[in-house]
XYZ file of N, CA, C and O in Angstrom:
744
model
N -4.963 -23.407 -13.857
C -6.348 -23.052 -13.600
C -7.129 -22.922 -14.905
O -8.250 -23.386 -15.003
N -6.517 -22.290 -15.917
C -7.212 -22.107 -17.196
C -7.505 -23.452 -17.856
O -8.549 -23.630 -18.462
N -6.584 -24.424 -17.686
C -6.787 -25.743 -18.261
C -7.998 -26.416 -17.632
O -8.807 -27.037 -18.319
N -8.151 -26.285 -16.309
C -9.317 -26.879 -15.632
C -10.614 -26.210 -16.077
O -11.630 -26.866 -16.274
N -10.570 -24.895 -16.254
C -11.743 -24.164 -16.710
C -12.130 -24.604 -18.120
O -13.304 -24.810 -18.422
N -11.129 -24.766 -18.979
C -11.391 -25.220 -20.350
C -12.013 -26.610 -20.351
O -13.005 -26.859 -21.024
N -11.442 -27.517 -19.564
C -11.950 -28.888 -19.525
C -13.350 -28.961 -18.925
O -14.152 -29.807 -19.309
N -13.646 -28.052 -18.011
C -14.965 -28.056 -17.367
C -16.072 -27.701 -18.361
O -17.149 -28.287 -18.334
N -15.795 -26.737 -19.251
C -16.842 -26.236 -20.140
C -16.728 -26.703 -21.585
O -17.600 -26.400 -22.383
N -15.675 -27.424 -21.929
C -15.468 -27.750 -23.341
C -16.591 -28.586 -23.955
O -16.993 -28.339 -25.081
N -17.125 -29.562 -23.231
C -18.181 -30.379 -23.827
C -19.432 -29.549 -24.107
O -20.080 -29.740 -25.137
N -19.753 -28.611 -23.216
C -20.923 -27.757 -23.446
C -20.696 -26.804 -24.621
O -21.613 -26.524 -25.381
N -19.483 -26.338 -24.762
C -19.173 -25.445 -25.883
C -19.272 -26.199 -27.194
O -19.818 -25.691 -28.176
N -18.778 -27.433 -27.227
C -18.904 -28.241 -28.457
C -20.366 -28.549 -28.764
O -20.781 -28.526 -29.919
N -21.145 -28.852 -27.750
C -22.564 -29.123 -27.974
C -23.251 -27.899 -28.588
O -23.999 -28.022 -29.558
N -22.994 -26.728 -28.010
C -23.564 -25.492 -28.560
C -23.092 -25.243 -29.993
O -23.870 -24.847 -30.853
N -21.834 -25.498 -30.233
C -21.272 -25.284 -31.569
C -21.954 -26.175 -32.598
O -22.332 -25.717 -33.676
N -22.157 -27.442 -32.277
C -22.759 -28.364 -33.230
C -24.251 -28.118 -33.431
O -24.783 -28.372 -34.501
N -24.920 -27.616 -32.419
C -26.337 -27.275 -32.554
C -26.498 -25.966 -33.330
O -27.494 -25.757 -34.016
N -25.488 -25.108 -33.276
C -25.593 -23.780 -33.885
C -25.784 -23.815 -35.396
O -26.247 -22.838 -35.974
N -25.469 -24.921 -36.050
C -25.663 -25.007 -37.498
C -27.128 -24.831 -37.888
O -27.433 -24.512 -39.027
N -28.022 -25.043 -36.959
C -29.444 -24.980 -37.259
C -30.106 -23.736 -36.674
O -31.318 -23.612 -36.692
N -29.304 -22.830 -36.178
C -29.802 -21.570 -35.633
C -29.640 -20.472 -36.678
O -28.921 -20.658 -37.668
N -30.265 -19.337 -36.507
C -30.094 -18.236 -37.471
C -28.617 -17.861 -37.633
O -27.814 -18.035 -36.713
N -28.279 -17.335 -38.810
C -26.881 -17.050 -39.143
C -26.217 -16.100 -38.147
O -25.028 -16.245 -37.850
N -26.959 -15.144 -37.629
C -26.374 -14.210 -36.665
C -25.948 -14.950 -35.391
O -24.887 -14.677 -34.832
N -26.773 -15.888 -34.942
C -26.449 -16.661 -33.742
C -25.272 -17.584 -34.026
O -24.364 -17.725 -33.198
N -25.274 -18.209 -35.213
C -24.140 -19.046 -35.610
C -22.847 -18.260 -35.553
O -21.849 -18.716 -35.006
N -22.875 -17.060 -36.136
C -21.682 -16.226 -36.187
C -21.189 -15.894 -34.781
O -19.990 -16.005 -34.502
N -22.102 -15.517 -33.897
C -21.705 -15.206 -32.526
C -21.107 -16.411 -31.817
O -20.105 -16.292 -31.105
N -21.700 -17.589 -32.019
C -21.162 -18.793 -31.384
C -19.797 -19.175 -31.956
O -18.912 -19.615 -31.220
N -19.607 -19.010 -33.279
C -18.298 -19.295 -33.870
C -17.242 -18.316 -33.352
O -16.112 -18.705 -33.085
N -17.614 -17.048 -33.213
C -16.675 -16.058 -32.669
C -16.326 -16.422 -31.228
O -15.151 -16.421 -30.836
N -17.343 -16.753 -30.441
C -17.106 -17.140 -29.045
C -16.207 -18.370 -28.973
O -15.237 -18.405 -28.211
N -16.516 -19.398 -29.767
C -15.730 -20.633 -29.775
C -14.286 -20.347 -30.182
O -13.347 -20.817 -29.537
N -14.094 -19.564 -31.232
C -12.749 -19.249 -31.715
C -11.960 -18.482 -30.658
O -10.794 -18.794 -30.395
N -12.579 -17.487 -30.048
C -11.891 -16.717 -29.001
C -11.564 -17.592 -27.800
O -10.471 -17.499 -27.229
N -12.513 -18.449 -27.420
C -12.315 -19.360 -26.294
C -11.104 -20.249 -26.539
O -10.233 -20.388 -25.675
N -11.017 -20.839 -27.718
C -9.912 -21.739 -28.046
C -8.599 -20.959 -28.142
O -7.575 -21.383 -27.583
N -8.605 -19.832 -28.835
C -7.370 -19.062 -29.007
C -6.833 -18.550 -27.669
O -5.626 -18.623 -27.413
N -7.702 -18.033 -26.817
C -7.250 -17.564 -25.507
C -6.693 -18.700 -24.654
O -5.661 -18.548 -23.991
N -7.357 -19.837 -24.672
C -6.859 -20.981 -23.916
C -5.539 -21.490 -24.485
O -4.661 -21.904 -23.735
N -5.403 -21.462 -25.794
C -4.138 -21.882 -26.412
C -3.000 -20.947 -26.000
O -1.883 -21.405 -25.718
N -3.276 -19.660 -25.943
C -2.249 -18.693 -25.528
C -1.878 -18.914 -24.057
O -0.695 -18.993 -23.711
N -2.881 -19.041 -23.190
C -2.611 -19.219 -21.762
C -1.900 -20.539 -21.466
O -1.084 -20.615 -20.560
N -2.223 -21.582 -22.241
C -1.614 -22.884 -22.007
C -0.379 -23.119 -22.879
O 0.181 -24.205 -22.876
N -0.011 -22.100 -23.667
C 1.171 -22.158 -24.539
C 1.108 -23.325 -25.516
O 2.089 -24.038 -25.741
N -0.060 -23.532 -26.091
C -0.268 -24.560 -27.110
C -0.155 -23.888 -28.467
O -0.798 -22.864 -28.715
N 0.677 -24.433 -29.328
C 0.872 -23.849 -30.658
C 0.693 -24.908 -31.731
O 0.685 -26.112 -31.450
N 0.565 -24.441 -32.946
C 0.479 -25.334 -34.090
C 1.886 -25.645 -34.584
O 2.771 -24.783 -34.551
N 2.072 -26.864 -35.051
C 3.349 -27.207 -35.670
C 3.415 -26.524 -37.030
O 2.405 -26.021 -37.543
N 4.584 -26.518 -37.627
C 4.752 -25.891 -38.937
C 3.855 -26.586 -39.974
O 3.231 -25.931 -40.802
N 3.762 -27.900 -39.891
C 2.927 -28.662 -40.825
C 1.456 -28.307 -40.650
O 0.733 -28.087 -41.615
N 0.989 -28.220 -39.400
C -0.402 -27.850 -39.130
C -0.690 -26.422 -39.575
O -1.759 -26.139 -40.120
N 0.265 -25.543 -39.354
C 0.098 -24.150 -39.757
C 0.005 -24.019 -41.280
O -0.863 -23.307 -41.795
N 0.867 -24.731 -41.994
C 0.816 -24.702 -43.468
C -0.508 -25.255 -43.986
O -1.098 -24.708 -44.916
N -0.963 -26.334 -43.405
C -2.259 -26.912 -43.813
C -3.401 -25.948 -43.541
O -4.303 -25.792 -44.360
N -3.379 -25.277 -42.400
C -4.427 -24.313 -42.054
C -4.415 -23.142 -43.031
O -5.470 -22.665 -43.447
N -3.234 -22.700 -43.402
C -3.127 -21.603 -44.374
C -3.703 -22.023 -45.717
O -4.466 -21.275 -46.338
N -3.392 -23.226 -46.154
C -3.916 -23.719 -47.445
C -5.445 -23.799 -47.402
O -6.126 -23.351 -48.318
N -6.003 -24.359 -46.322
C -7.462 -24.441 -46.208
C -8.088 -23.055 -46.079
O -9.127 -22.776 -46.643
N -7.432 -22.172 -45.334
C -7.942 -20.819 -45.152
C -7.933 -20.001 -46.425
O -8.725 -19.074 -46.585
N -7.049 -20.344 -47.352
C -6.988 -19.616 -48.617
C -8.253 -19.815 -49.458
O -8.533 -19.018 -50.343
N -9.019 -20.862 -49.171
C -10.277 -21.072 -49.884
C -11.209 -19.882 -49.743
O -11.973 -19.557 -50.652
N -11.132 -19.213 -48.617
C -11.952 -18.020 -48.382
C -11.579 -16.898 -49.338
O -12.428 -16.107 -49.743
N -10.310 -16.855 -49.711
C -9.850 -15.784 -50.596
C -10.485 -15.857 -51.982
O -10.535 -14.852 -52.686
N -10.963 -17.027 -52.378
C -11.653 -17.130 -53.667
C -12.895 -16.245 -53.702
O -13.233 -15.680 -54.730
N -13.569 -16.134 -52.559
C -14.722 -15.231 -52.490
C -14.272 -13.788 -52.703
O -14.919 -13.013 -53.394
N -13.158 -13.422 -52.079
C -12.645 -12.053 -52.200
C -12.149 -11.777 -53.615
O -12.408 -10.713 -54.181
N -11.444 -12.749 -54.209
C -10.921 -12.564 -55.561
C -12.033 -12.435 -56.597
O -11.848 -11.813 -57.633
N -13.174 -13.011 -56.314
C -14.302 -12.960 -57.240
C -15.047 -11.625 -57.164
O -15.829 -11.298 -58.038
N -14.769 -10.841 -56.132
C -15.462 -9.569 -55.918
C -15.365 -8.616 -57.112
O -16.387 -8.110 -57.577
N -14.180 -8.363 -57.685
C -14.125 -7.440 -58.834
C -14.819 -7.990 -60.082
O -15.212 -7.225 -60.966
N -14.978 -9.303 -60.163
C -15.599 -9.920 -61.335
C -17.124 -9.977 -61.220
O -17.799 -10.333 -62.174
N -17.641 -9.640 -60.057
C -19.078 -9.726 -59.804
C -19.786 -8.469 -60.289
O -19.307 -7.355 -60.094
N -20.927 -8.671 -60.918
C -21.767 -7.558 -61.357
C -22.101 -6.680 -60.153
O -22.488 -7.198 -59.100
N -21.953 -5.360 -60.272
C -22.221 -4.474 -59.124
C -23.617 -4.658 -58.513
O -23.792 -4.503 -57.310
N -24.589 -5.020 -59.332
C -25.942 -5.228 -58.811
C -26.068 -6.485 -57.970
O -27.014 -6.633 -57.199
N -25.127 -7.408 -58.121
C -25.184 -8.666 -57.382
C -24.134 -8.754 -56.272
O -24.020 -9.780 -55.608
N -23.383 -7.706 -56.071
C -22.307 -7.743 -55.064
C -22.841 -7.930 -53.655
O -22.165 -8.482 -52.796
N -24.066 -7.482 -53.409
C -24.626 -7.671 -52.073
C -24.693 -9.148 -51.709
O -24.535 -9.522 -50.556
N -24.922 -10.017 -52.719
C -24.943 -11.461 -52.459
C -23.559 -11.962 -52.058
O -23.421 -12.779 -51.145
N -22.533 -11.451 -52.741
C -21.172 -11.863 -52.415
C -20.756 -11.334 -51.043
O -20.096 -12.028 -50.278
N -21.162 -10.118 -50.715
C -20.869 -9.587 -49.387
C -21.529 -10.445 -48.307
O -20.942 -10.689 -47.250
N -22.734 -10.904 -48.579
C -23.427 -11.778 -47.639
C -22.660 -13.084 -47.463
O -22.510 -13.590 -46.342
N -22.183 -13.649 -48.577
C -21.388 -14.877 -48.493
C -20.083 -14.644 -47.736
O -19.660 -15.483 -46.945
N -19.437 -13.514 -47.994
C -18.197 -13.198 -47.277
C -18.438 -13.128 -45.777
O -17.624 -13.582 -44.977
N -19.566 -12.576 -45.395
C -19.905 -12.472 -43.977
C -20.183 -13.842 -43.367
O -19.708 -14.172 -42.290
N -20.946 -14.667 -44.103
C -21.353 -15.960 -43.555
C -20.264 -17.015 -43.618
O -20.293 -17.970 -42.859
N -19.316 -16.886 -44.531
C -18.305 -17.921 -44.732
C -16.955 -17.572 -44.099
O -15.960 -18.210 -44.396
N -16.913 -16.571 -43.238
C -15.649 -16.191 -42.614
C -15.057 -17.349 -41.803
O -13.850 -17.417 -41.600
N -15.900 -18.286 -41.389
C -15.383 -19.440 -40.647
C -14.429 -20.264 -41.509
O -13.558 -20.945 -40.975
N -14.572 -20.208 -42.838
C -13.630 -20.915 -43.709
C -12.210 -20.382 -43.549
O -11.246 -21.106 -43.764
N -12.081 -19.129 -43.192
C -10.773 -18.520 -42.986
C -10.224 -18.835 -41.597
O -9.040 -19.111 -41.427
N -11.086 -18.859 -40.603
C -10.649 -18.975 -39.209
C -10.570 -20.421 -38.713
O -9.614 -20.797 -38.032
N -11.556 -21.233 -39.046
C -11.662 -22.564 -38.446
C -10.485 -23.494 -38.734
O -10.151 -24.311 -37.872
N -9.812 -23.427 -39.888
C -8.647 -24.307 -40.069
C -7.534 -24.060 -39.049
O -6.706 -24.932 -38.810
N -7.512 -22.895 -38.436
C -6.527 -22.604 -37.390
C -7.061 -22.996 -36.014
O -6.317 -23.448 -35.156
N -8.355 -22.820 -35.819
C -8.955 -23.031 -34.503
C -9.142 -24.517 -34.194
O -8.860 -24.962 -33.078
N -9.585 -25.301 -35.163
C -9.884 -26.720 -34.902
C -8.651 -27.499 -34.457
O -8.726 -28.241 -33.470
N -7.488 -27.368 -35.130
C -6.316 -28.108 -34.610
C -5.922 -27.690 -33.193
O -5.516 -28.528 -32.387
N -6.071 -26.414 -32.878
C -5.786 -25.969 -31.509
C -6.786 -26.565 -30.530
O -6.423 -26.987 -29.430
N -8.054 -26.605 -30.920
C -9.084 -27.187 -30.047
C -8.801 -28.661 -29.788
O -8.978 -29.146 -28.668
N -8.351 -29.369 -30.810
C -8.028 -30.788 -30.638
C -6.840 -30.977 -29.706
O -6.804 -31.932 -28.930
N -5.863 -30.079 -29.773
C -4.708 -30.180 -28.881
C -5.077 -29.827 -27.441
O -4.500 -30.378 -26.504
N -5.993 -28.907 -27.265
C -6.403 -28.493 -25.928
C -7.329 -29.503 -25.259
O -7.387 -29.592 -24.045
N -8.065 -30.234 -26.050
C -9.108 -31.118 -25.532
C -8.516 -32.320 -24.818
O -7.532 -32.904 -25.254
N -9.179 -32.706 -23.759
C -8.740 -33.900 -23.038
C -9.328 -35.160 -23.662
O -8.948 -36.264 -23.339
N -10.290 -34.970 -24.543
C -10.898 -36.101 -25.241
C -11.387 -35.628 -26.605
O -11.477 -34.441 -26.869
N -11.715 -36.554 -27.452
C -12.250 -36.218 -28.768
C -13.660 -35.667 -28.599
O -14.405 -36.118 -27.739
N -14.020 -34.709 -29.441
C -15.385 -34.174 -29.368
C -16.342 -34.985 -30.226
O -17.447 -34.560 -30.505
N -15.933 -36.190 -30.606
C -16.784 -37.048 -31.421
C -18.113 -37.345 -30.728
O -19.156 -37.411 -31.358
N -18.093 -37.490 -29.419
C -19.321 -37.776 -28.681
C -20.328 -36.643 -28.756
O -21.532 -36.879 -28.759
N -19.829 -35.413 -28.842
C -20.726 -34.264 -28.930
C -21.328 -34.115 -30.322
O -22.279 -33.364 -30.505
N -20.789 -34.812 -31.308
C -21.344 -34.740 -32.664
C -22.776 -35.261 -32.717
O -23.540 -34.877 -33.596
N -23.143 -36.100 -31.775
C -24.520 -36.609 -31.791
C -25.516 -35.474 -31.579
O -26.655 -35.555 -31.992
N -25.082 -34.382 -30.962
C -25.958 -33.222 -30.796
C -26.244 -32.561 -32.139
O -27.307 -31.990 -32.340
N -25.284 -32.637 -33.061
C -25.519 -32.166 -34.422
C -26.621 -33.006 -35.060
O -27.550 -32.474 -35.662
N -26.518 -34.316 -34.915
C -27.511 -35.216 -35.508
C -28.891 -35.000 -34.883
O -29.903 -34.945 -35.596
N -28.953 -34.865 -33.581
C -30.237 -34.642 -32.907
C -30.839 -33.313 -33.336
O -32.035 -33.228 -33.647
N -30.023 -32.263 -33.361
C -30.512 -30.946 -33.788
C -30.968 -30.991 -35.236
O -31.957 -30.344 -35.601
N -30.277 -31.760 -36.078
C -30.653 -31.892 -37.482
C -32.033 -32.523 -37.612
O -32.880 -32.050 -38.372
N -32.274 -33.575 -36.866
C -33.577 -34.249 -36.922
C -34.682 -33.301 -36.444
O -35.727 -33.163 -37.102
N -34.461 -32.626 -35.319
C -35.475 -31.716 -34.790
C -35.719 -30.533 -35.729
O -36.873 -30.148 -35.966
N -34.656 -29.982 -36.264
C -34.765 -28.852 -37.181
C -35.503 -29.251 -38.461
O -36.414 -28.553 -38.912
N -35.122 -30.383 -39.037
C -35.791 -30.865 -40.255
C -37.267 -31.132 -40.019
O -38.114 -30.803 -40.851
N -37.562 -31.716 -38.893
C -38.970 -32.004 -38.554
C -39.759 -30.706 -38.397
O -40.875 -30.587 -38.889
N -39.169 -29.718 -37.717
C -39.834 -28.441 -37.513
C -40.043 -27.707 -38.835
O -41.142 -27.197 -39.102
N -39.026 -27.678 -39.689
C -39.150 -26.994 -40.978
C -40.208 -27.671 -41.834
O -41.053 -27.000 -42.442
N -40.211 -28.991 -41.884
C -41.234 -29.691 -42.665
C -42.628 -29.450 -42.107
O -43.591 -29.322 -42.861
N -42.741 -29.374 -40.802
C -44.040 -29.098 -40.184
C -44.501 -27.686 -40.577
O -45.658 -27.479 -40.896
N -43.583 -26.717 -40.584
C -43.934 -25.348 -40.965
C -44.296 -25.246 -42.448
O -45.188 -24.492 -42.819
N -43.631 -26.015 -43.293
C -43.962 -26.020 -44.725
C -45.376 -26.539 -44.921
O -46.140 -26.005 -45.722
N -45.758 -27.555 -44.188
C -47.083 -28.159 -44.333
C -48.150 -27.452 -43.506
O -49.311 -27.838 -43.527
N -47.798 -26.423 -42.747
C -48.729 -25.732 -41.871
C -49.723 -24.866 -42.633
O -50.800 -24.575 -42.143
N -49.388 -24.462 -43.854
C -50.257 -23.616 -44.659
C -51.628 -24.292 -44.776
O -51.727 -25.453 -45.132
N -52.699 -23.555 -44.468
C -54.046 -24.116 -44.478
C -54.492 -24.626 -45.837
O -55.351 -25.491 -45.928
N -53.901 -24.105 -46.915
C -54.284 -24.532 -48.265
C -53.742 -25.916 -48.583
O -54.201 -26.572 -49.495
N -52.759 -26.364 -47.828
C -52.155 -27.666 -48.092
C -52.786 -28.675 -47.145
O -52.487 -28.701 -45.964
N -53.670 -29.478 -47.679
C -54.350 -30.447 -46.828
C -53.622 -31.781 -46.785
O -53.867 -32.593 -45.921
N -52.709 -31.994 -47.723
C -51.997 -33.258 -47.781
C -50.581 -33.009 -48.298
O -50.380 -32.207 -49.201
N -49.591 -33.708 -47.752
C -48.227 -33.551 -48.260
C -48.107 -33.915 -49.741
O -47.226 -33.442 -50.431
N -49.033 -34.727 -50.236
C -48.983 -35.141 -51.643
C -49.378 -34.011 -52.592
O -49.105 -34.062 -53.778
N -50.050 -32.961 -52.083
C -50.502 -31.866 -52.933
C -49.452 -30.770 -53.107
O -49.688 -29.806 -53.796
N -48.304 -30.896 -52.460
C -47.242 -29.894 -52.581
C -46.352 -30.281 -53.760
O -45.853 -31.398 -53.817
N -46.164 -29.341 -54.689
C -45.228 -29.646 -55.765
C -43.806 -29.317 -55.301
O -43.591 -28.612 -54.316
N -42.823 -29.841 -56.011
C -41.438 -29.736 -55.571
C -40.925 -28.297 -55.554
O -40.099 -27.933 -54.737
N -41.424 -27.446 -56.447
C -40.967 -26.057 -56.490
C -41.453 -25.312 -55.248
O -40.690 -24.593 -54.594
N -42.738 -25.508 -54.894
C -43.269 -24.875 -53.683
C -42.504 -25.359 -52.454
O -42.111 -24.568 -51.603
N -42.305 -26.681 -52.375
C -41.619 -27.252 -51.219
C -40.194 -26.696 -51.099
O -39.767 -26.264 -50.034
N -39.457 -26.712 -52.206
C -38.072 -26.238 -52.209
C -37.998 -24.772 -51.779
O -37.188 -24.392 -50.942
N -38.873 -23.953 -52.353
C -38.876 -22.526 -52.033
C -39.256 -22.289 -50.569
O -38.612 -21.495 -49.872
N -40.297 -22.974 -50.103
C -40.737 -22.810 -48.722
C -39.672 -23.318 -47.744
O -39.366 -22.659 -46.745
N -39.096 -24.471 -48.042
C -38.068 -25.036 -47.173
C -36.868 -24.096 -47.070
O -36.372 -23.817 -45.984
N -36.436 -23.573 -48.222
C -35.276 -22.682 -48.233
C -35.560 -21.366 -47.504
O -34.709 -20.848 -46.786
N -36.768 -20.840 -47.656
C -37.077 -19.573 -46.979
C -37.184 -19.770 -45.463
O -36.815 -18.887 -44.697
N -37.649 -20.925 -45.017
C -37.774 -21.187 -43.575
C -36.425 -21.586 -42.973
O -36.018 -21.054 -41.941
N -35.730 -22.516 -43.625
C -34.496 -23.064 -43.048
C -33.260 -22.234 -43.375
O -32.248 -22.331 -42.685
N -33.317 -21.447 -44.451
C -32.145 -20.674 -44.848
C -31.115 -21.500 -45.578
O -29.973 -21.085 -45.719
N -31.503 -22.691 -46.014
C -30.600 -23.571 -46.744
C -31.412 -24.351 -47.762
O -32.553 -24.740 -47.499
N -30.847 -24.562 -48.930
C -31.523 -25.308 -49.989
C -31.684 -26.764 -49.542
O -30.782 -27.331 -48.926
N -32.813 -27.395 -49.834
C -33.034 -28.775 -49.387
C -31.941 -29.751 -49.851
O -31.611 -30.693 -49.132
N -31.385 -29.528 -51.029
C -30.327 -30.424 -51.509
C -29.101 -30.336 -50.609
O -28.507 -31.353 -50.246
N -28.721 -29.134 -50.236
C -27.580 -28.966 -49.351
C -27.905 -29.457 -47.939
O -27.042 -29.957 -47.229
N -29.157 -29.307 -47.565
C -29.585 -29.822 -46.264
C -29.424 -31.342 -46.233
O -29.157 -31.917 -45.184
N -29.578 -31.954 -47.391
C -29.358 -33.393 -47.499
C -27.950 -33.794 -47.086
O -27.733 -34.893 -46.565
N -26.981 -32.913 -47.304
C -25.614 -33.193 -46.857
C -25.552 -33.273 -45.335
O -24.840 -34.102 -44.776
N -26.304 -32.405 -44.665
C -26.382 -32.466 -43.205
C -26.978 -33.808 -42.764
O -26.538 -34.404 -41.793
N -27.994 -34.244 -43.495
C -28.627 -35.522 -43.159
C -27.641 -36.664 -43.326
O -27.539 -37.540 -42.458
N -26.886 -36.660 -44.433
C -25.880 -37.713 -44.657
C -24.828 -37.697 -43.558
O -24.440 -38.749 -43.038
N -24.365 -36.514 -43.195
C -23.372 -36.414 -42.131
C -23.965 -36.898 -40.806
O -23.299 -37.615 -40.048
N -25.212 -36.551 -40.529
C -25.869 -37.006 -39.299
C -25.977 -38.519 -39.254
O -25.735 -39.137 -38.217
N -26.336 -39.120 -40.383
C -26.413 -40.589 -40.437
C -25.049 -41.218 -40.184
O -24.939 -42.220 -39.473
N -24.014 -40.628 -40.748
C -22.657 -41.131 -40.519
C -22.286 -41.029 -39.051
O -21.734 -41.968 -38.473
N -22.601 -39.900 -38.442
C -22.320 -39.719 -37.012
C -23.043 -40.785 -36.205
O -22.450 -41.438 -35.338
N -24.317 -40.988 -36.501
C -25.101 -41.962 -35.737
C -24.633 -43.396 -35.989
O -24.642 -44.222 -35.076
N -24.227 -43.712 -37.203
C -23.754 -45.068 -37.500
C -22.461 -45.399 -36.763
O -22.221 -46.546 -36.406
N -21.617 -44.397 -36.551
C -20.332 -44.639 -35.897
C -20.327 -44.286 -34.419
O -19.306 -44.391 -33.770
N -21.453 -43.891 -33.879
C -21.538 -43.572 -32.462
C -21.806 -44.866 -31.691
O -22.847 -45.492 -31.875
N -20.895 -45.290 -30.830
C -21.085 -46.563 -30.121
C -22.327 -46.589 -29.231
O -22.941 -47.612 -29.070
N -22.727 -45.438 -28.675
C -23.921 -45.399 -27.826
C -25.183 -45.637 -28.630
O -26.126 -46.243 -28.158
N -25.201 -45.138 -29.881
C -26.374 -45.328 -30.726
C -26.483 -46.786 -31.157
O -27.563 -47.348 -31.228
N -25.353 -47.418 -31.431
C -25.377 -48.809 -31.885
C -25.915 -49.763 -30.809
O -26.338 -50.850 -31.112
N -25.919 -49.331 -29.566
C -26.443 -50.178 -28.497
C -27.928 -49.986 -28.271
O -28.521 -50.640 -27.428
N -28.565 -49.073 -29.009
C -29.998 -48.797 -28.835
C -30.879 -49.932 -29.336
O -31.976 -50.108 -28.871
N -30.457 -50.683 -30.325
C -31.335 -51.716 -30.900
C -31.255 -53.028 -30.157
O -30.543 -53.299 -29.298
């Protein structure tokens, strides 16, 4: 019964997960917690486990999170709040290397098809953020915005630096280029 329940809702959970990258950090965190619990509980009920090789790989990837913790004593006390914020936001680096292989084993199909929701959300989010940056009444033309104003405004609205946001764009383009449904649009 649990397997049928998992298969019934898995595509919607993946869609929500991929769209969550563009939602506020608190919502992202809640969705990652929900996704992780959903996968772990289903893995326990269905007796799905990681192989020794998968477990070792997950531990190695999860150790990347420990670099944030190890840097804590070396951080200036006045700046530790920034590191605490990173520790809170990057906890998925510790958990996801264990959850993703389990999710792949539980899934009846690859979630590659749901990745297009990441690309769609990226386009909509980028368009909305750019529209909000240009919404200021003092800016009558996109050509009158200097790069410092744009970068600062974009980062304050989106919560991510435009350069790093470019990585999302590159990943979205890759998803769309390899999506067979998108290739049939032209």
